[in-house]
Coordinates of C-alpha atoms and ligand atoms in Angstrom, one line a residue:
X1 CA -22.0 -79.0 -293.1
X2 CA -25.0 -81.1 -292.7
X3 CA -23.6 -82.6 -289.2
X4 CA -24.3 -81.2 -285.6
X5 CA -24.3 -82.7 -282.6
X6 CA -25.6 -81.2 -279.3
X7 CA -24.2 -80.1 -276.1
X8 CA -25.6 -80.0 -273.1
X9 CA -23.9 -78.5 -270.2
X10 CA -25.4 -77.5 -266.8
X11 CA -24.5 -75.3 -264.3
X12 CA -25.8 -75.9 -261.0
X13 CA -26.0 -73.3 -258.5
X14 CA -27.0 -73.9 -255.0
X15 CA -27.6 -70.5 -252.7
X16 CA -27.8 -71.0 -249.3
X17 CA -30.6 -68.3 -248.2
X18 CA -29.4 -65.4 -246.0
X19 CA -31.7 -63.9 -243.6
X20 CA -31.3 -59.9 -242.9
X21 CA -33.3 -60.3 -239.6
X22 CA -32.7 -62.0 -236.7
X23 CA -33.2 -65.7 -235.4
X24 CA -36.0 -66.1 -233.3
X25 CA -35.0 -67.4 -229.6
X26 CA -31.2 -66.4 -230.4
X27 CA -29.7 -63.1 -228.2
X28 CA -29.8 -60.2 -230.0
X29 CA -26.3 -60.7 -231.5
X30 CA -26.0 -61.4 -234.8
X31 CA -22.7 -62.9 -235.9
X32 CA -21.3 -65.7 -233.5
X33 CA -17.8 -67.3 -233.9
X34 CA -16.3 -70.4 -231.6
X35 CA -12.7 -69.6 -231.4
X36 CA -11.3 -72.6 -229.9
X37 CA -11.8 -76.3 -231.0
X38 CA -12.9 -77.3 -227.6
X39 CA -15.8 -74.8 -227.7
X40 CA -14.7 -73.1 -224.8
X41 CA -14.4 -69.7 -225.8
X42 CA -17.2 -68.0 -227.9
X43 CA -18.4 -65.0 -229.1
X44 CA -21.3 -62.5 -230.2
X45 CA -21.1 -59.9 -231.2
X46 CA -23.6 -56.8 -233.0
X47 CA -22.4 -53.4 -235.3
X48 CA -23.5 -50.5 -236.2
X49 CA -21.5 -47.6 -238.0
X50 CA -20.0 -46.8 -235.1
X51 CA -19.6 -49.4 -232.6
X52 CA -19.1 -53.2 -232.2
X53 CA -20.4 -55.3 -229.0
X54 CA -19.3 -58.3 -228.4
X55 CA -20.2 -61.2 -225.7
X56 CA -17.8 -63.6 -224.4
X57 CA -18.9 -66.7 -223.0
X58 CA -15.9 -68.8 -222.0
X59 CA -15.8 -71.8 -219.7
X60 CA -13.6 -70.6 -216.7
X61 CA -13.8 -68.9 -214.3
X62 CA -11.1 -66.7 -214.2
X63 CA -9.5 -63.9 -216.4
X64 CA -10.8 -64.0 -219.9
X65 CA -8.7 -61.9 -223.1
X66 CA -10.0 -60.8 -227.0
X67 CA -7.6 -59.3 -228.9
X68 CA -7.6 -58.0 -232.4
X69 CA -3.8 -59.1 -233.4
X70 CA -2.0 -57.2 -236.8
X71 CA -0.7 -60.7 -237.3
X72 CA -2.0 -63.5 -235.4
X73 CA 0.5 -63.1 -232.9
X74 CA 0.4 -61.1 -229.2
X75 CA 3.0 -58.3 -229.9
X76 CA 1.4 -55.0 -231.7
X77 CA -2.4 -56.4 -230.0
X78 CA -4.8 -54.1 -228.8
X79 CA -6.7 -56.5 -226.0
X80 CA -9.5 -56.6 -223.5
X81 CA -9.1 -58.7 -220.5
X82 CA -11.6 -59.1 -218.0
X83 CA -13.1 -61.3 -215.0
X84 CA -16.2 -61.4 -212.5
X85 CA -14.8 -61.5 -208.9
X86 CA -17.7 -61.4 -206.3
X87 CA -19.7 -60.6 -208.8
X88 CA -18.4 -57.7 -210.0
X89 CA -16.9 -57.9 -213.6
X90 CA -14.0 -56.1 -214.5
X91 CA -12.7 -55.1 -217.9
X92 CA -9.6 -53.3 -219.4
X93 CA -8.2 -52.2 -222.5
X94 CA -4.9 -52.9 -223.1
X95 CA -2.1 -53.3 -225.6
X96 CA 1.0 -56.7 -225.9
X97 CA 4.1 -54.9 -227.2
X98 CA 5.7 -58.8 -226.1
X99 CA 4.6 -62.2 -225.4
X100 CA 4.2 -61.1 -221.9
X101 CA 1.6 -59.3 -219.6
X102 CA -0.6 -56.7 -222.2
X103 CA -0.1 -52.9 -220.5
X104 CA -3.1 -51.3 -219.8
X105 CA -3.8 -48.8 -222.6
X106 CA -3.8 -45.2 -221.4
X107 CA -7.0 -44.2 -223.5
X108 CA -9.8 -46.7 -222.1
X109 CA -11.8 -47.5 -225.1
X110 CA -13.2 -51.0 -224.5
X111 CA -16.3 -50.7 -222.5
X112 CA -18.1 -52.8 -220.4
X113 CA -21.4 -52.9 -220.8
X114 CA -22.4 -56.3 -218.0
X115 CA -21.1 -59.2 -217.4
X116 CA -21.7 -62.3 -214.7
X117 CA -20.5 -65.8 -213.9
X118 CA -21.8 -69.0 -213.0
X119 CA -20.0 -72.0 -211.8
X120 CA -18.7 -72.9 -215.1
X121 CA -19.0 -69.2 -216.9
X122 CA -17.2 -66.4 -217.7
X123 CA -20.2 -64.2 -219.6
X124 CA -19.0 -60.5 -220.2
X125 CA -20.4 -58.2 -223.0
X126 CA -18.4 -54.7 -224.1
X127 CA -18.5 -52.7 -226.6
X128 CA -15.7 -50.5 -228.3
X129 CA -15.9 -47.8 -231.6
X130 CA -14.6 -49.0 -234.9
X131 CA -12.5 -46.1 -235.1
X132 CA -11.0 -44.8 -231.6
X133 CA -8.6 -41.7 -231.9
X134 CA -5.7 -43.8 -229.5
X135 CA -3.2 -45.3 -231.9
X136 CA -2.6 -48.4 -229.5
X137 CA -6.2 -49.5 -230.8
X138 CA -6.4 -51.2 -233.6
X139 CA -9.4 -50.3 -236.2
X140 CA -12.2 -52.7 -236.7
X141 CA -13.3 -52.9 -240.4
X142 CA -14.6 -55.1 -242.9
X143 CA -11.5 -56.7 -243.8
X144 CA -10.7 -60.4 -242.0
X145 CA -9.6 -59.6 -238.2
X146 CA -7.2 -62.1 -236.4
X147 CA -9.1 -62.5 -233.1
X148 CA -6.7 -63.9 -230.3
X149 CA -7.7 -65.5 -227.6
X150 CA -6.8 -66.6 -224.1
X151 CA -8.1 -67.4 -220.9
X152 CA -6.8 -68.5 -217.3
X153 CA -8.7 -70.5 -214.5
X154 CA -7.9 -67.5 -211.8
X155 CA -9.1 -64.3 -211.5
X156 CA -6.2 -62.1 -210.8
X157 CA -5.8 -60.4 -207.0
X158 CA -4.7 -57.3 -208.8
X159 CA -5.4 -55.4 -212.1
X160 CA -2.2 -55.3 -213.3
X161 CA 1.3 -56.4 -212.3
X162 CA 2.6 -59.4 -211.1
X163 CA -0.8 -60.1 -209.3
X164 CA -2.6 -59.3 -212.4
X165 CA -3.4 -61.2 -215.0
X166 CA -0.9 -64.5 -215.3
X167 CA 0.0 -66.4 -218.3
X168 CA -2.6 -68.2 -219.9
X169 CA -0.1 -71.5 -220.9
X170 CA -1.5 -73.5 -223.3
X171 CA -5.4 -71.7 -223.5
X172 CA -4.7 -69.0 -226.0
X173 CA -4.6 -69.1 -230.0
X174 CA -5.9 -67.2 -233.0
X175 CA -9.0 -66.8 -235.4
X176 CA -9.4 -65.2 -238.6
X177 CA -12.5 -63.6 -238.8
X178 CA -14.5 -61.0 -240.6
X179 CA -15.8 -59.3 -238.1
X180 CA -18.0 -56.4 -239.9
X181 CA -19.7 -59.1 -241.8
X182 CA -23.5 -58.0 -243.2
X183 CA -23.5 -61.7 -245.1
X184 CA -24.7 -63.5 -242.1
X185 CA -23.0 -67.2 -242.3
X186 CA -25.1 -69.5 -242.2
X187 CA -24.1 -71.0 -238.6
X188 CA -26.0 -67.7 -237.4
X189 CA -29.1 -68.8 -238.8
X190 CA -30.5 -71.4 -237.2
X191 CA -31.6 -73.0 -240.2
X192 CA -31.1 -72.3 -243.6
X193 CA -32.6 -72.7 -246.9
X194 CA -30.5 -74.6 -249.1
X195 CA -31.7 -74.3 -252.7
X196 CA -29.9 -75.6 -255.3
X197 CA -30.8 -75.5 -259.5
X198 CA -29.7 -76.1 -262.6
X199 CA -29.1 -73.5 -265.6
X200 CA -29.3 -76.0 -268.3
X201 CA -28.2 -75.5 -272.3
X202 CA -30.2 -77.8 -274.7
X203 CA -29.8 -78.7 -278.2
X204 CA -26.8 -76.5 -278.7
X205 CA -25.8 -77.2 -282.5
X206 CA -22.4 -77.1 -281.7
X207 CA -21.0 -76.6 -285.5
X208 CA -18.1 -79.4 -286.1
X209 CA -16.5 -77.1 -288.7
X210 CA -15.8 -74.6 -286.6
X211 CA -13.4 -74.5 -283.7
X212 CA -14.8 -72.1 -281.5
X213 CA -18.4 -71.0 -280.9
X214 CA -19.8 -68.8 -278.1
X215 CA -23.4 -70.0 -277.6
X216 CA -25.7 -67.5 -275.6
X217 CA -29.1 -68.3 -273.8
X218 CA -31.1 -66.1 -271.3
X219 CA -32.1 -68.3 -268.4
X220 CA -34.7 -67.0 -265.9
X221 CA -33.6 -67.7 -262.0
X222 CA -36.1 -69.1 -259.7
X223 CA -38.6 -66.9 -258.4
X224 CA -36.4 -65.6 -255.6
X225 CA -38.0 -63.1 -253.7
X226 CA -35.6 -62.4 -250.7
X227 CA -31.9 -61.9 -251.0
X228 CA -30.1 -65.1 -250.8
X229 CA -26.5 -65.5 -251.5
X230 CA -24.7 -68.1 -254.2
X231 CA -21.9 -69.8 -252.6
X232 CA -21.3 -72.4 -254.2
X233 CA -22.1 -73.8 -258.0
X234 CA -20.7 -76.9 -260.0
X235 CA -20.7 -77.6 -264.0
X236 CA -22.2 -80.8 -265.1
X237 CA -21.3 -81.7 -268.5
X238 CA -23.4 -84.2 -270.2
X239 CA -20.9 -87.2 -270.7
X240 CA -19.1 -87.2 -274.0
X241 CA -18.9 -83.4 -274.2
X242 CA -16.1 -83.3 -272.1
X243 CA -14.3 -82.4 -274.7
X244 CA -15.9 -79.9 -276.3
X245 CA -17.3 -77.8 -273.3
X246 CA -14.0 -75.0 -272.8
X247 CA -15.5 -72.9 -270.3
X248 CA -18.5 -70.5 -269.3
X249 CA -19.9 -67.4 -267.6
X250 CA -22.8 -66.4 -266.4
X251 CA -24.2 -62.7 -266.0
X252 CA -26.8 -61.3 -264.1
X253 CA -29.6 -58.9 -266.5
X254 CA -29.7 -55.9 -265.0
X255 CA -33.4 -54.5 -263.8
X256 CA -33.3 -51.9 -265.7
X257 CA -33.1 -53.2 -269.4
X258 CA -35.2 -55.6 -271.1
X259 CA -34.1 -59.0 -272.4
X260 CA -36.0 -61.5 -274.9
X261 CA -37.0 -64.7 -273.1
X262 CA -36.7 -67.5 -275.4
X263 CA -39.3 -70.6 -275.4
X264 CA -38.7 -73.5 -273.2
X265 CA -37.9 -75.5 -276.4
X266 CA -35.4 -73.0 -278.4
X267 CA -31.2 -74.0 -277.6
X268 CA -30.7 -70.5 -277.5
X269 CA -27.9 -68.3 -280.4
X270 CA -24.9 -67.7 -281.2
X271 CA -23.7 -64.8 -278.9
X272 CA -24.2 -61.2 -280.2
X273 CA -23.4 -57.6 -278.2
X274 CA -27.3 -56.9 -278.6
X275 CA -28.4 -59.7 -276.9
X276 CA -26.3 -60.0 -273.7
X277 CA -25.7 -56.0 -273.1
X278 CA -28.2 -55.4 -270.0
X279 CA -26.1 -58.3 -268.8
X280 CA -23.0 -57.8 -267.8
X281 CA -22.3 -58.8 -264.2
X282 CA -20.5 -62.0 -263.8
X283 CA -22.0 -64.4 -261.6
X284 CA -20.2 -67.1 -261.9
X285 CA -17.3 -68.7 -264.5
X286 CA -16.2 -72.0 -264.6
X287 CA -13.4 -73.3 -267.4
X288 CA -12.0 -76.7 -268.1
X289 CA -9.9 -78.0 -265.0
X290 CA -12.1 -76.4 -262.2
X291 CA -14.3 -78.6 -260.4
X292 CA -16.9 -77.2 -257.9
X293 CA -16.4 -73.9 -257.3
X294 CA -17.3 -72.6 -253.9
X295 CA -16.7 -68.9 -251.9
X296 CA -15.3 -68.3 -249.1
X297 CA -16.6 -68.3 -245.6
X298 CA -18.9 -64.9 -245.3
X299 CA -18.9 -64.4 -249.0
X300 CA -21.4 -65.2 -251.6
X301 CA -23.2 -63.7 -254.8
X302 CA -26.2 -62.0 -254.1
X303 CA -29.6 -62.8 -255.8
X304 CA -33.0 -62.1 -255.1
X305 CA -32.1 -58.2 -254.3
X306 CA -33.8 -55.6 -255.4
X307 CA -31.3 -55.3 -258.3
X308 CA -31.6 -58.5 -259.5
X309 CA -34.2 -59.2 -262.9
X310 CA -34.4 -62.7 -262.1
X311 CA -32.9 -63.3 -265.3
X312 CA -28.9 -64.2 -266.6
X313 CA -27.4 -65.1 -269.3
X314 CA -24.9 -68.2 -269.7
X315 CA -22.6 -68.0 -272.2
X316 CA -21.2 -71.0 -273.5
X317 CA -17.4 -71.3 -275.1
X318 CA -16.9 -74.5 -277.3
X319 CA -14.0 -75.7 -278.3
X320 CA -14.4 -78.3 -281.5
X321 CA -10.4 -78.0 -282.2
X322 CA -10.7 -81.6 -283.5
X323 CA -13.3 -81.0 -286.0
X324 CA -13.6 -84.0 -288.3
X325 CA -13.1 -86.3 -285.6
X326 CA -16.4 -85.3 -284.2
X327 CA -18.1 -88.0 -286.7
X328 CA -21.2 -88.7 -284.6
X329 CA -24.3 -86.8 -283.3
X330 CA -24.5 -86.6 -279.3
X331 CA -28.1 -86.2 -278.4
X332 CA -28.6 -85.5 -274.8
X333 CA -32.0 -84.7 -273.7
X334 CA -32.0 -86.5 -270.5
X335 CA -33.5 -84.4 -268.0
X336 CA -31.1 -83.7 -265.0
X337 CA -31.1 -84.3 -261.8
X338 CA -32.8 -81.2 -260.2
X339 CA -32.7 -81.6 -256.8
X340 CA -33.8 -78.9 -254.4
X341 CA -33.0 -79.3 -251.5
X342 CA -35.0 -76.9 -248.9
X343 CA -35.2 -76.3 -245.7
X344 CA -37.4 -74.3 -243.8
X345 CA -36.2 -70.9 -241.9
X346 CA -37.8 -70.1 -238.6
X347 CA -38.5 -66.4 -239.2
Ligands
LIG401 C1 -1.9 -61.9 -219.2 C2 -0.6 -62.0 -219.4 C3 0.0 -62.7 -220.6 C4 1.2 -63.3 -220.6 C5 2.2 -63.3 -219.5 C6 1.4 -63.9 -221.9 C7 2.5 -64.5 -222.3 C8 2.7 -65.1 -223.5 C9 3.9 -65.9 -223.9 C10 5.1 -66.0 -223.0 C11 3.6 -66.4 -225.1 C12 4.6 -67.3 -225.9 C13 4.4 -68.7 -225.5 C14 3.1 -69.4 -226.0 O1 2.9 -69.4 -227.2 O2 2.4 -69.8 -225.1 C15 2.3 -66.0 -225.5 C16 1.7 -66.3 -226.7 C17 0.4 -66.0 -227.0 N1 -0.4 -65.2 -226.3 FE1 0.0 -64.4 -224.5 N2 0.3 -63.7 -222.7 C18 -0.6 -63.0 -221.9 C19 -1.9 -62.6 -222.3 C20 -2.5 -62.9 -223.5 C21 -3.8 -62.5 -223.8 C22 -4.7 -61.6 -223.0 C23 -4.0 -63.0 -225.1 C24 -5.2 -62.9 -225.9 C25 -6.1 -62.0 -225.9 C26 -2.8 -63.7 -225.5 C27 -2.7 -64.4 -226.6 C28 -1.6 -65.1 -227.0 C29 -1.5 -65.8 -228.2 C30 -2.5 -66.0 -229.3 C31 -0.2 -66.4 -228.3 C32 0.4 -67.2 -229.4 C33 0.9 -66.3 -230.5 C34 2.2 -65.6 -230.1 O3 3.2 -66.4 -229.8 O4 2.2 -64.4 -230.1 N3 -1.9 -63.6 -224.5 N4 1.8 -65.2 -224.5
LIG402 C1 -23.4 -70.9 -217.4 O1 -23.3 -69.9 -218.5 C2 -23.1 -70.5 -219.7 C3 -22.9 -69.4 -220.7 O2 -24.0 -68.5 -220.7 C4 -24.2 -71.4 -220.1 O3 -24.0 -72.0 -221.4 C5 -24.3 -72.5 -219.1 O4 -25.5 -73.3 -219.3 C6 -24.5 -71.9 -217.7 N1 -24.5 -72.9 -216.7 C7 -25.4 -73.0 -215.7 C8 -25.2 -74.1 -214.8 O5 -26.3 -72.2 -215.6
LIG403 C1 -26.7 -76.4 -246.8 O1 -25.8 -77.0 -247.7 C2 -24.5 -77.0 -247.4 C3 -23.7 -77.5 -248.5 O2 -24.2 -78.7 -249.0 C4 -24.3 -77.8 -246.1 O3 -22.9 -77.8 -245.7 C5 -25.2 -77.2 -245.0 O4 -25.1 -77.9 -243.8 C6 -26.6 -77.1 -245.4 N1 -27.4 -76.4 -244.4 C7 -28.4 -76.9 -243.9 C8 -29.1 -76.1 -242.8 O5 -28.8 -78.0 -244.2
LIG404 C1 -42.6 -64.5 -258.1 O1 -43.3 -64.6 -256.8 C2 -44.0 -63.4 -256.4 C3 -44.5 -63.6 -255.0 O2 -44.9 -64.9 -254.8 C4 -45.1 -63.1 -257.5 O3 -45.8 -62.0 -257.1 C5 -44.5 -63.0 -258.8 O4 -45.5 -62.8 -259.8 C6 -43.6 -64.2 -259.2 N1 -42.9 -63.9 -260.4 C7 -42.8 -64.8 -261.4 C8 -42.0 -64.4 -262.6 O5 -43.2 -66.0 -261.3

């Protein structure tokens, strides 16, 4: 042996804070969503166990529809059109069996709660259960919801029929969304904390007589004292160990076990059951041939929660299938960008 050169990979993970309360100066909804690409059509909306409310704001002022579709499309909908005429707004529940006129539903289970206009406005907040017993409804659950919309510039003289509601032409379309959402996205907070930091191996003595070697380190987290939410984290390999750095994984240490913190200085060991046992949630795995990895919309890892130790371990894999070809020692020590980027919440 005698020769070892050193690898030095990074992880860096940037978590965009998520705030359990509510915005200051915001309504008291908690989740908003712009359906169209004009902004015309938006909604709020608030849950509970049992119920959702929503708000539509939409710029006309005539009929106004939210549907929950089974597949983006009108037919099989369970919808809600309403309108303000003389200031009196209107709302019904009804159900597309066709691309035509949605019957009204027999079981009335969308409610309206208010709603007004102004000369550009269509505002009307409702409120329906998750679970309604009427099988026209569709249920509202934490899986992604196709939200249609559409709206009309007239009011209809009637509520239904041929003076009811007409066809909305070109101002309709569909939104996948997740409606019962508790990860609130960050467009709902009106400005988020963007951390980002680096979980970085030093020193590894990556044997070159070996081919393989898993290399463990505990790394403690930044002092995170809130529940935030990882959504997005990125390897950075020191340059040269391209070749050599096969993948890696990151667990969380549980709260309830104890792990040995090692010394600034010390690259960490090889990995042994002992060591990374109270750690065994996955946190985030990156392998050769994946860039940046990030979530998707409304989903993140959560950190800084009460079950959270503040501490993970990263395992490393490295591959060394060339072994004698590796005839020189890689020394990386340069310090990494570590840029934190943070921005302040209004609370
Ligand atoms: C009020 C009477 C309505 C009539 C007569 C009507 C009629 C139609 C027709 C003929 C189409 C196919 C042509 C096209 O794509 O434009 C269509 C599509 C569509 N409609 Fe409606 N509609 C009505 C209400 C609604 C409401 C209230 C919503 C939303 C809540 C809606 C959402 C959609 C969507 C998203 C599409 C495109 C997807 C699909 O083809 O199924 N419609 N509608
Ligand atoms: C009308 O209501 C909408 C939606 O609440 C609002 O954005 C807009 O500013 C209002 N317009 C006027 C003139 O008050
Ligand atoms: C936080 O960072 C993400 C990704 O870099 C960015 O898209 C987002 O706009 C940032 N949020 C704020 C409030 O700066
Ligand atoms: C983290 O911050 C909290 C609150 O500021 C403090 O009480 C705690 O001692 C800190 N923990 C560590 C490990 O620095």
């Amino acid at each position: 042996m005698g020769k070892v050169w050193c690898g030095s990979c990074t992880l860096t993970l940037a978590a965009i804070v998520v705030l359990l309360g509510k915005p200051v100066g915001a309504s008291d909804f908690d989740h908003h969503e712009t359906l169209d690409v004009e902004g015309k059509f938006r909604i709020f909306w608030k849950f509970d166990d049992e119920k959702i409310e929503f708000e539509a704001r939409v710029q006309t002022t005539g009929w106004v529809g939210l549907g929950l579709s089974p597949n983006g499309g009108m037919p099989g909908s369970d919808i809600a059109i309403g309108w303000v005429k003389d200031g009196i707004a209107h709302l019904t529940d009804r159900y597309a069996e066709a691309k035509a006129q949605p019957r009204m539903d027999e079981s009335q289970d969308w409610e309206l709660v208010s709603g007004y206009e102004n000369e550009t406005h269509t505002v009307l907040r409702f409120n329906r259960k998750l679970t309604t017993c009427d099988v026209r409804d569709r249920v509202i659950n934490e899986d992604t919801i196709r939200v249609l919309w559409a709206w009309h510039d007239d009011d209809p003289e009637d509520e239904s029929g041929v003076s009811g509601p007409t066809y909305h032409g070109a101002n309709r379309g569909v939104k996948s969304t997740v409606l019962l959402s508790n990860i609130i996205t960050p467009t709902n907070i009106q400005e988020s904390l963007n951390y980002t930091f680096d979980i970085l191996m030093k020193n590894v003595p990556v044997p070159y007589d070996k081919d393989t070697t898993y290399w463990c380190r505990v790394f403690q987290l930044p002092n995170i004292t809130s529940k935030h939410h990882i959504v997005k984290y990125e390897p950075i390999i020191t340059p040269g160990n391209e070749g050599v750095v096969h993948h890696l994984l990151i667990y969380r240490c549980d709260k309830r076990h104890q792990v040995t913190i090692l010394p600034d200085g010390d690259p960490g060991h090889a990995c042994e059951p002992q060591f990374s046992r109270p750690c065994f949630n996955i946190l985030a795995g990156w392998g050769v041939g994946v860039g940046t990895v990030l979530t998707p919309d409304h989903v993140g890892y959560p950190i800084g929660d009460d079950e959270d130790s503040g501490y993970v371990i990263m395992e490393m894999h490295y591959d060394n299938p060339q072994l004698a070809s590796v005839s020189h020692a890689v020394i990386d020590q340069s310090s990494l960008p570590n840029d934190l980027e943070v921005k302040r919440l209004c609370l």
